[in-house]
Amino acid sequence: MIFPELIVNSVTWISSWSSDLQFPVLATATESEYAPVVLTGVLLSLVVIYLASKLGGELSRMMDFPPVLGELVGGVVVGASALHLLVFPESGAIATDSVIMNILQFIGNLSPEAVTSVFQSQSEAISILAELGVIVLLFEIGLESDLRELKKVGYQAAIVACVGVAVPFAAGTVGLMFFFHTPAIPAIFAGAALTATSIGITSKVLSELGHLKSREGQIIVGAAVIDDVLGIIVLAVVASLAKTGEVDILNVIYLIVSATVFLIGSILLGKFFNKTFVTIADKLQTRGKLVIPAFIFAFFMAFIGNAIHLEAILGAFAAGLVLDETDKRKELDQQVIPIADILVPIFFVTVGARVDLGVLNPIVPENQQGLIIAIFLVVVAIIGKVVTGWSVFGQPGINRLAIGVGMIPRGEVGLVFLGIGAASGAIDKPLQAAIIIMVILTTFLAPPFLRLAFNKQSGETEELVEPADLIG
């Protein structure tokens, strides 16, 4: 993710700024003084997040929708679109936009400068907790997946992922340039945003619907993982194109090789690591003797993924796949669930909270062009992923519609593309608004559409029980 670079850049800027003004000691003292207020803000934010998560999830369940959809909607309600209880500076918000910051300013009699400092620190803390949430989610999904079954649909997942990247990227880029006369680099950036698939949202919905281990579910999850790797490579290419006007071929080759080696190496590691892990867990006697070593491994794999410029969530997912092969899998599953219940809702609520539905207001002149482009992007985003279901072959009775729909949500991945594009100055305001609308609609439409797709052909969807069923 982009947090390490953000932190390093921020520290560098602050150090140079404070050095120029010759009061670094005062800055450190001020940060220390505000630490209790920051903690208060984080705690109050967590109260809001968990309330939104549970209320949204329960209402969604009552209406027979996946609870994750309710968590996303709950985030929208408490976020920048409505109540402004949970807003973030990277989305353009300032401290006075946050209701929580106004409360803290009132009870603590803080100066405007102090509120701004607290707002920045509190937002960073919640963002990091959200990152931990998605890492734990992918670790849990890896544990629930079956590596043997993923291998059996691996080639199908690879085809689905490649089609799911190539079709929307080409259609979006060419369409923007031809129909809307968008310059090449912004069009390429928008096309790249269309390639993303949110494995976190899709896999959570599949798990809630009980289809994670179906043939369709395994193909979707496998394709989403490969799609994430391809998306990182595409993002690296277009980011370098935006900065320099040319593609850094060496960086692209590095990403392809490192991603391939990392994923294959992680899977091969499982054959040698499983017995060692079980032996270590059996020898430990204190509390957490199983779950703590498991999370040490998961976080280390996530660290490796981030360190080699891939995604931390890919490392966590790989760790889950490896530990899924151990004899302790069922016991570990049960111990990870309550940890996921605490951290994962933070991720989904913050994804919803970052969305500003104000970009949908057609009365604002600058939104009108964005809305027209958004309609085009949404159509390409949906069709470009739905067609992936028909790239599956040799699987009689497979629910192709469900596979295509499962690849639709862009979620946080699309927002990362947008954030980097906006920061580079490659994307103007109307195109930013259009991409935001595309991300919103694909994220919120996918869960109910996925349920409908499975219900439509429920008689044709079978669980992965016999290997012969998969070979076709």
Short mmCIF file of N, CA, C and O in Angstrom, two decimals, residues 236-237 240 248-256:
data_model
loop_
_atom_site.label_atom_id
_atom_site.label_comp_id
_atom_site.label_asym_id
_atom_site.label_seq_id
_atom_site.Cartn_x
_atom_site.Cartn_y
_atom_site.Cartn_z
N ALA A 236 2.03 0.48 -11.59
CA ALA A 236 3.43 0.91 -11.66
C ALA A 236 3.75 1.50 -13.02
O ALA A 236 4.45 2.51 -13.14
N VAL A 237 3.21 0.86 -14.06
CA VAL A 237 3.47 1.32 -15.42
C VAL A 237 2.87 2.72 -15.65
O VAL A 237 3.55 3.63 -16.12
N SER A 240 4.56 5.56 -13.58
CA SER A 240 5.82 6.01 -14.15
C SER A 240 5.59 6.80 -15.43
O SER A 240 6.30 7.75 -15.73
N ASP A 248 9.10 2.75 -17.24
CA ASP A 248 10.34 2.16 -16.73
C ASP A 248 10.26 0.64 -16.90
O ASP A 248 9.67 -0.07 -16.08
N ILE A 249 10.84 0.13 -17.98
CA ILE A 249 10.75 -1.29 -18.30
C ILE A 249 11.36 -2.16 -17.21
O ILE A 249 10.82 -3.21 -16.85
N LEU A 250 12.48 -1.71 -16.65
CA LEU A 250 13.15 -2.51 -15.60
C LEU A 250 12.25 -2.68 -14.39
O LEU A 250 12.20 -3.75 -13.78
N ASN A 251 11.51 -1.60 -14.03
CA ASN A 251 10.61 -1.68 -12.88
C ASN A 251 9.47 -2.66 -13.16
O ASN A 251 9.06 -3.43 -12.28
N VAL A 252 8.95 -2.65 -14.38
CA VAL A 252 7.87 -3.57 -14.75
C VAL A 252 8.35 -5.01 -14.68
O VAL A 252 7.67 -5.89 -14.14
N ILE A 253 9.55 -5.27 -15.23
CA ILE A 253 10.11 -6.63 -15.19
C ILE A 253 10.32 -7.07 -13.75
O ILE A 253 10.02 -8.21 -13.38
N TYR A 254 10.82 -6.15 -12.93
CA TYR A 254 11.04 -6.46 -11.51
C TYR A 254 9.74 -6.87 -10.82
O TYR A 254 9.69 -7.85 -10.07
N LEU A 255 8.67 -6.11 -11.07
CA LEU A 255 7.38 -6.41 -10.45
C LEU A 255 6.85 -7.77 -10.89
O LEU A 255 6.34 -8.55 -10.08
N ILE A 256 6.95 -8.07 -12.17
CA ILE A 256 6.46 -9.36 -12.68
C ILE A 256 7.23 -10.51 -12.04
O ILE A 256 6.64 -11.49 -11.57
#
